[in-house]
């Protein structure tokens, strides 16, 4: 089971920013949900297969709003993602609630 709610930390700048990630798995490997971070709720969509997740959407960062693609893994209750944005790369880790 890969869906659920995660407490996450996004490494932007010196200090990680805490947030929440909600993932819903639909129709086999399709994923939708929300990333709540920087006091904004950002919808997302993507796929998950064999523990590898690939999501995309818009995110509002302190430097501005940008599209992103994030690829990573879900193992047990842990999620790890690497975000690719026009402002650079950011890592996120999280634990299912």
Short mmCIF file of N, CA, C and O in Angstrom, two decimals:
data_model
loop_
_atom_site.label_atom_id
_atom_site.label_comp_id
_atom_site.label_asym_id
_atom_site.label_seq_id
_atom_site.Cartn_x
_atom_site.Cartn_y
_atom_site.Cartn_z
N UNK A 1 0.84 -1.19 0.00
CA UNK A 1 0.00 0.00 0.00
C UNK A 1 0.88 1.25 0.00
O UNK A 1 1.69 1.44 0.89
N UNK A 2 0.72 2.07 -1.02
CA UNK A 2 1.56 3.26 -1.16
C UNK A 2 0.81 4.54 -0.82
O UNK A 2 1.42 5.55 -0.55
N UNK A 3 -0.51 4.50 -0.88
CA UNK A 3 -1.30 5.68 -0.58
C UNK A 3 -1.27 6.01 0.89
O UNK A 3 -0.86 5.21 1.73
N UNK A 4 -1.70 7.22 1.22
CA UNK A 4 -1.77 7.64 2.60
C UNK A 4 -1.29 9.04 2.80
O UNK A 4 -1.02 9.78 1.85
N UNK A 5 -1.16 9.41 4.06
CA UNK A 5 -0.70 10.74 4.43
C UNK A 5 0.69 10.64 5.05
O UNK A 5 0.94 9.77 5.89
N UNK A 6 1.57 11.53 4.62
CA UNK A 6 2.96 11.52 5.07
C UNK A 6 3.32 12.87 5.68
O UNK A 6 2.92 13.92 5.17
N UNK A 7 4.08 12.84 6.76
CA UNK A 7 4.75 14.03 7.27
C UNK A 7 6.07 14.12 6.51
O UNK A 7 6.84 13.16 6.52
N UNK A 8 6.31 15.25 5.86
CA UNK A 8 7.48 15.37 4.99
C UNK A 8 8.35 16.56 5.37
O UNK A 8 7.90 17.49 6.05
N UNK A 9 9.60 16.51 4.89
CA UNK A 9 10.54 17.63 5.02
C UNK A 9 11.16 17.85 3.66
O UNK A 9 11.74 16.94 3.06
N UNK A 10 11.04 19.08 3.16
CA UNK A 10 11.63 19.48 1.88
C UNK A 10 12.85 20.32 2.18
O UNK A 10 12.77 21.32 2.90
N UNK A 11 13.99 19.92 1.64
CA UNK A 11 15.24 20.66 1.88
C UNK A 11 15.35 21.80 0.87
O UNK A 11 15.70 21.60 -0.27
N UNK A 12 14.99 23.00 1.35
CA UNK A 12 15.11 24.22 0.57
C UNK A 12 15.90 25.21 1.42
O UNK A 12 15.45 25.60 2.48
N UNK A 13 17.07 25.57 0.97
CA UNK A 13 17.90 26.46 1.77
C UNK A 13 18.57 25.73 2.91
O UNK A 13 18.79 24.51 2.85
N UNK A 14 18.83 26.44 3.97
CA UNK A 14 19.58 25.88 5.10
C UNK A 14 18.74 24.93 5.93
O UNK A 14 19.20 23.89 6.37
N UNK A 15 17.47 25.28 6.15
CA UNK A 15 16.63 24.50 7.04
C UNK A 15 15.55 23.76 6.25
O UNK A 15 14.92 24.34 5.38
N UNK A 16 15.29 22.49 6.60
CA UNK A 16 14.20 21.76 5.94
C UNK A 16 12.85 22.38 6.30
O UNK A 16 12.65 22.84 7.41
N UNK A 17 11.96 22.40 5.33
CA UNK A 17 10.61 22.92 5.55
C UNK A 17 9.67 21.75 5.75
O UNK A 17 9.61 20.85 4.91
N UNK A 18 8.93 21.75 6.85
CA UNK A 18 7.99 20.67 7.14
C UNK A 18 6.69 20.87 6.39
O UNK A 18 6.26 22.00 6.15
N UNK A 19 6.08 19.75 6.01
CA UNK A 19 4.81 19.79 5.32
C UNK A 19 4.10 18.46 5.38
O UNK A 19 4.51 17.56 6.12
N UNK A 20 3.06 18.34 4.57
CA UNK A 20 2.27 17.10 4.52
C UNK A 20 2.07 16.72 3.06
O UNK A 20 1.88 17.58 2.20
N UNK A 21 2.12 15.43 2.80
CA UNK A 21 1.91 14.88 1.47
C UNK A 21 0.78 13.87 1.56
O UNK A 21 0.82 12.96 2.38
N UNK A 22 -0.24 14.06 0.73
CA UNK A 22 -1.36 13.12 0.67
C UNK A 22 -1.31 12.43 -0.68
O UNK A 22 -1.31 13.10 -1.73
N UNK A 23 -1.25 11.10 -0.67
CA UNK A 23 -1.22 10.32 -1.91
C UNK A 23 -2.43 9.39 -1.95
O UNK A 23 -2.71 8.69 -0.98
N UNK A 24 -3.10 9.38 -3.08
CA UNK A 24 -4.19 8.43 -3.33
C UNK A 24 -3.83 7.65 -4.58
O UNK A 24 -3.52 8.24 -5.63
N UNK A 25 -3.84 6.34 -4.48
CA UNK A 25 -3.53 5.48 -5.63
C UNK A 25 -4.86 5.05 -6.23
O UNK A 25 -5.73 4.52 -5.54
N UNK A 26 -5.01 5.28 -7.55
CA UNK A 26 -6.26 4.97 -8.26
C UNK A 26 -5.93 4.17 -9.50
O UNK A 26 -4.85 4.32 -10.08
N UNK A 27 -6.87 3.35 -9.93
CA UNK A 27 -6.73 2.63 -11.21
C UNK A 27 -5.39 1.95 -11.36
O UNK A 27 -4.68 2.15 -12.36
N UNK A 28 -4.98 1.20 -10.37
CA UNK A 28 -3.73 0.45 -10.47
C UNK A 28 -2.51 1.24 -10.07
O UNK A 28 -2.06 1.18 -8.95
N UNK A 29 -1.97 2.06 -11.00
CA UNK A 29 -0.73 2.75 -10.68
C UNK A 29 -0.82 4.27 -10.82
O UNK A 29 0.19 4.96 -10.74
N UNK A 30 -2.02 4.83 -11.03
CA UNK A 30 -2.17 6.29 -11.10
C UNK A 30 -2.25 6.88 -9.70
O UNK A 30 -2.89 6.32 -8.82
N UNK A 31 -1.58 8.02 -9.51
CA UNK A 31 -1.51 8.67 -8.20
C UNK A 31 -2.04 10.10 -8.33
O UNK A 31 -1.76 10.79 -9.31
N UNK A 32 -2.79 10.53 -7.32
CA UNK A 32 -3.18 11.93 -7.20
C UNK A 32 -3.05 12.31 -5.73
O UNK A 32 -2.89 11.46 -4.88
N UNK A 33 -3.12 13.60 -5.46
CA UNK A 33 -3.04 14.04 -4.08
C UNK A 33 -2.67 15.49 -3.96
O UNK A 33 -2.84 16.28 -4.90
N UNK A 34 -2.13 15.84 -2.77
CA UNK A 34 -1.75 17.21 -2.47
C UNK A 34 -0.45 17.25 -1.70
O UNK A 34 -0.20 16.38 -0.86
N UNK A 35 0.35 18.26 -1.97
CA UNK A 35 1.53 18.57 -1.18
C UNK A 35 1.24 19.88 -0.48
O UNK A 35 1.08 20.92 -1.13
N UNK A 36 1.11 19.84 0.83
CA UNK A 36 0.87 21.03 1.63
C UNK A 36 2.19 21.48 2.24
O UNK A 36 2.72 20.82 3.15
N UNK A 37 2.71 22.59 1.71
CA UNK A 37 4.01 23.09 2.18
C UNK A 37 4.07 24.59 1.90
O UNK A 37 3.41 25.08 0.99
N UNK A 38 4.83 25.33 2.69
CA UNK A 38 4.92 26.79 2.59
C UNK A 38 3.53 27.43 2.67
O UNK A 38 3.23 28.39 1.97
N UNK A 39 2.66 26.86 3.53
CA UNK A 39 1.30 27.37 3.75
C UNK A 39 0.46 27.37 2.48
O UNK A 39 -0.45 28.18 2.34
N UNK A 40 0.76 26.48 1.55
CA UNK A 40 0.00 26.34 0.31
C UNK A 40 -0.33 24.87 0.08
O UNK A 40 0.46 24.00 0.40
N UNK A 41 -1.49 24.60 -0.51
CA UNK A 41 -1.87 23.25 -0.88
C UNK A 41 -1.70 23.12 -2.39
O UNK A 41 -2.33 23.85 -3.16
N UNK A 42 -0.80 22.23 -2.81
CA UNK A 42 -0.43 22.07 -4.21
C UNK A 42 -0.90 20.72 -4.73
O UNK A 42 -0.38 19.68 -4.31
N UNK A 43 -1.88 20.68 -5.67
CA UNK A 43 -2.32 19.39 -6.21
C UNK A 43 -1.22 18.72 -7.02
O UNK A 43 -0.35 19.40 -7.60
N UNK A 44 -1.25 17.39 -7.07
CA UNK A 44 -0.25 16.64 -7.82
C UNK A 44 -0.89 15.45 -8.47
O UNK A 44 -1.99 15.03 -8.11
N UNK A 45 -0.18 14.89 -9.45
CA UNK A 45 -0.60 13.64 -10.08
C UNK A 45 0.63 12.92 -10.59
O UNK A 45 1.70 13.50 -10.71
N UNK A 46 0.47 11.64 -10.88
CA UNK A 46 1.60 10.87 -11.38
C UNK A 46 1.30 9.38 -11.40
O UNK A 46 0.15 8.96 -11.49
N UNK A 47 2.38 8.60 -11.28
CA UNK A 47 2.27 7.15 -11.30
C UNK A 47 3.17 6.54 -10.23
O UNK A 47 4.12 7.17 -9.77
N UNK A 48 2.85 5.30 -9.88
CA UNK A 48 3.71 4.53 -8.99
C UNK A 48 3.73 3.09 -9.49
O UNK A 48 2.71 2.54 -9.87
N UNK A 49 4.92 2.52 -9.55
CA UNK A 49 5.06 1.15 -10.01
C UNK A 49 6.26 0.52 -9.33
O UNK A 49 7.36 1.07 -9.34
N UNK A 50 6.04 -0.63 -8.71
CA UNK A 50 7.10 -1.38 -8.01
C UNK A 50 7.87 -0.51 -7.01
O UNK A 50 9.08 -0.61 -6.88
N UNK A 51 7.16 0.37 -6.31
CA UNK A 51 7.78 1.20 -5.29
C UNK A 51 8.44 2.46 -5.81
O UNK A 51 8.92 3.27 -5.03
N UNK A 52 8.48 2.65 -7.14
CA UNK A 52 9.04 3.88 -7.72
C UNK A 52 7.89 4.83 -8.04
O UNK A 52 6.94 4.46 -8.72
N UNK A 53 8.00 6.05 -7.53
CA UNK A 53 6.95 7.04 -7.72
C UNK A 53 7.47 8.17 -8.60
O UNK A 53 8.63 8.58 -8.49
N UNK A 54 6.60 8.67 -9.48
CA UNK A 54 6.92 9.77 -10.38
C UNK A 54 5.71 10.71 -10.36
O UNK A 54 4.64 10.35 -10.85
N UNK A 55 5.87 11.88 -9.72
CA UNK A 55 4.76 12.82 -9.61
C UNK A 55 5.16 14.16 -10.22
O UNK A 55 6.34 14.46 -10.37
N UNK A 56 4.14 14.96 -10.54
CA UNK A 56 4.40 16.29 -11.08
C UNK A 56 3.25 17.22 -10.72
O UNK A 56 2.15 16.78 -10.38
N UNK A 57 3.54 18.50 -10.78
CA UNK A 57 2.55 19.52 -10.48
C UNK A 57 3.21 20.87 -10.41
O UNK A 57 4.32 21.07 -10.92
N UNK A 58 2.54 21.80 -9.78
CA UNK A 58 3.08 23.13 -9.52
C UNK A 58 3.35 23.24 -8.02
O UNK A 58 2.60 22.68 -7.22
N UNK A 59 4.41 23.94 -7.68
CA UNK A 59 4.72 24.16 -6.26
C UNK A 59 5.07 25.63 -6.07
O UNK A 59 5.72 26.23 -6.91
N UNK A 60 4.59 26.17 -4.96
CA UNK A 60 4.87 27.55 -4.62
C UNK A 60 6.02 27.56 -3.62
O UNK A 60 5.84 27.21 -2.47
N UNK A 61 7.21 27.93 -4.08
CA UNK A 61 8.41 28.01 -3.25
C UNK A 61 8.63 29.47 -2.83
O UNK A 61 8.04 30.37 -3.43
N UNK A 62 9.50 29.72 -1.85
CA UNK A 62 9.78 31.11 -1.46
C UNK A 62 10.31 31.95 -2.63
O UNK A 62 10.10 33.16 -2.67
N UNK A 63 10.96 31.32 -3.61
CA UNK A 63 11.53 32.05 -4.75
C UNK A 63 10.54 32.20 -5.89
O UNK A 63 10.84 32.83 -6.90
N UNK A 64 9.35 31.61 -5.77
CA UNK A 64 8.34 31.72 -6.80
C UNK A 64 7.65 30.40 -7.08
O UNK A 64 8.04 29.35 -6.56
N UNK A 65 6.64 30.46 -7.92
CA UNK A 65 5.90 29.26 -8.31
C UNK A 65 6.58 28.60 -9.50
O UNK A 65 7.07 29.29 -10.40
N UNK A 66 6.62 27.27 -9.50
CA UNK A 66 7.28 26.56 -10.58
C UNK A 66 6.66 25.18 -10.79
O UNK A 66 6.09 24.61 -9.87
N UNK A 67 6.76 24.69 -12.00
CA UNK A 67 6.41 23.30 -12.28
C UNK A 67 7.52 22.42 -11.73
O UNK A 67 8.67 22.85 -11.63
N UNK A 68 7.18 21.18 -11.40
CA UNK A 68 8.19 20.24 -10.93
C UNK A 68 7.86 18.84 -11.41
O UNK A 68 6.72 18.53 -11.72
N UNK A 69 8.88 18.02 -11.43
CA UNK A 69 8.73 16.57 -11.53
C UNK A 69 9.54 16.01 -10.38
O UNK A 69 10.68 16.43 -10.14
N UNK A 70 8.96 15.08 -9.65
CA UNK A 70 9.65 14.46 -8.52
C UNK A 70 9.63 12.95 -8.71
O UNK A 70 8.58 12.36 -8.95
N UNK A 71 10.80 12.35 -8.61
CA UNK A 71 10.95 10.91 -8.76
C UNK A 71 11.59 10.37 -7.49
O UNK A 71 12.50 10.99 -6.94
N UNK A 72 11.11 9.22 -7.03
CA UNK A 72 11.67 8.64 -5.83
C UNK A 72 11.12 7.27 -5.54
O UNK A 72 10.64 6.57 -6.43
N UNK A 73 11.19 6.91 -4.25
CA UNK A 73 10.78 5.58 -3.84
C UNK A 73 9.85 5.64 -2.62
O UNK A 73 9.91 6.58 -1.83
N UNK A 74 9.03 4.61 -2.52
CA UNK A 74 8.21 4.39 -1.33
C UNK A 74 8.57 2.99 -0.84
O UNK A 74 8.41 2.01 -1.55
N UNK A 75 9.11 2.93 0.38
CA UNK A 75 9.48 1.65 0.99
C UNK A 75 8.89 1.61 2.39
O UNK A 75 9.27 2.41 3.24
N UNK A 76 7.95 0.70 2.60
CA UNK A 76 7.29 0.62 3.91
C UNK A 76 6.55 1.92 4.18
O UNK A 76 5.71 2.35 3.40
N UNK A 77 6.89 2.58 5.28
CA UNK A 77 6.25 3.85 5.65
C UNK A 77 7.10 5.06 5.29
O UNK A 77 6.82 6.16 5.76
N UNK A 78 8.13 4.88 4.47
CA UNK A 78 9.06 5.96 4.13
C UNK A 78 8.97 6.33 2.66
O UNK A 78 8.93 5.45 1.80
N UNK A 79 8.96 7.63 2.39
CA UNK A 79 8.99 8.13 1.02
C UNK A 79 10.21 9.03 0.86
O UNK A 79 10.54 9.80 1.77
N UNK A 80 10.89 8.91 -0.28
CA UNK A 80 12.04 9.76 -0.61
C UNK A 80 11.84 10.24 -2.04
O UNK A 80 11.61 9.43 -2.94
N UNK A 81 11.93 11.55 -2.24
CA UNK A 81 11.71 12.14 -3.55
C UNK A 81 12.80 13.16 -3.88
O UNK A 81 13.31 13.84 -2.98
N UNK A 82 13.12 13.29 -5.16
CA UNK A 82 14.01 14.34 -5.65
C UNK A 82 13.22 15.19 -6.63
O UNK A 82 12.73 14.70 -7.64
N UNK A 83 13.05 16.46 -6.28
CA UNK A 83 12.28 17.40 -7.09
C UNK A 83 13.20 18.10 -8.09
O UNK A 83 14.26 18.60 -7.72
N UNK A 84 12.76 18.17 -9.32
CA UNK A 84 13.46 18.89 -10.38
C UNK A 84 12.59 20.09 -10.75
O UNK A 84 11.46 19.92 -11.21
N UNK A 85 13.09 21.31 -10.50
CA UNK A 85 12.37 22.54 -10.80
C UNK A 85 13.26 23.48 -11.58
O UNK A 85 14.47 23.26 -11.69
N UNK A 86 12.69 24.57 -12.09
CA UNK A 86 13.50 25.56 -12.80
C UNK A 86 14.45 26.28 -11.84
O UNK A 86 15.38 26.94 -12.27
N UNK A 87 14.20 26.17 -10.54
CA UNK A 87 15.06 26.79 -9.54
C UNK A 87 16.13 25.84 -9.02
O UNK A 87 16.93 26.21 -8.16
N UNK A 88 16.13 24.60 -9.48
CA UNK A 88 17.12 23.63 -9.04
C UNK A 88 16.48 22.35 -8.54
O UNK A 88 15.29 22.10 -8.73
N UNK A 89 17.30 21.53 -7.88
CA UNK A 89 16.88 20.24 -7.36
C UNK A 89 16.70 20.33 -5.84
O UNK A 89 17.49 20.99 -5.17
N UNK A 90 15.67 19.66 -5.34
CA UNK A 90 15.38 19.64 -3.91
C UNK A 90 15.04 18.21 -3.50
O UNK A 90 14.38 17.49 -4.25
N UNK A 91 15.46 17.81 -2.30
CA UNK A 91 15.15 16.49 -1.79
C UNK A 91 14.08 16.57 -0.73
O UNK A 91 14.05 17.50 0.08
N UNK A 92 13.21 15.55 -0.73
CA UNK A 92 12.15 15.45 0.26
C UNK A 92 12.17 14.05 0.85
O UNK A 92 12.36 13.07 0.13
N UNK A 93 11.98 13.96 2.16
CA UNK A 93 11.82 12.69 2.83
C UNK A 93 10.56 12.77 3.68
O UNK A 93 10.15 13.87 4.10
N UNK A 94 9.96 11.63 3.95
CA UNK A 94 8.76 11.63 4.75
C UNK A 94 8.43 10.28 5.33
O UNK A 94 8.94 9.25 4.89
N UNK A 95 7.54 10.30 6.32
CA UNK A 95 7.09 9.10 7.00
C UNK A 95 5.57 9.11 7.03
O UNK A 95 4.94 10.13 7.35
N UNK A 96 4.99 7.94 6.70
CA UNK A 96 3.52 7.81 6.72
C UNK A 96 3.01 8.01 8.14
O UNK A 96 3.59 7.51 9.11
N UNK A 97 1.92 8.73 8.27
CA UNK A 97 1.30 8.97 9.58
C UNK A 97 0.63 7.71 10.10
O UNK A 97 0.11 6.93 9.37
#
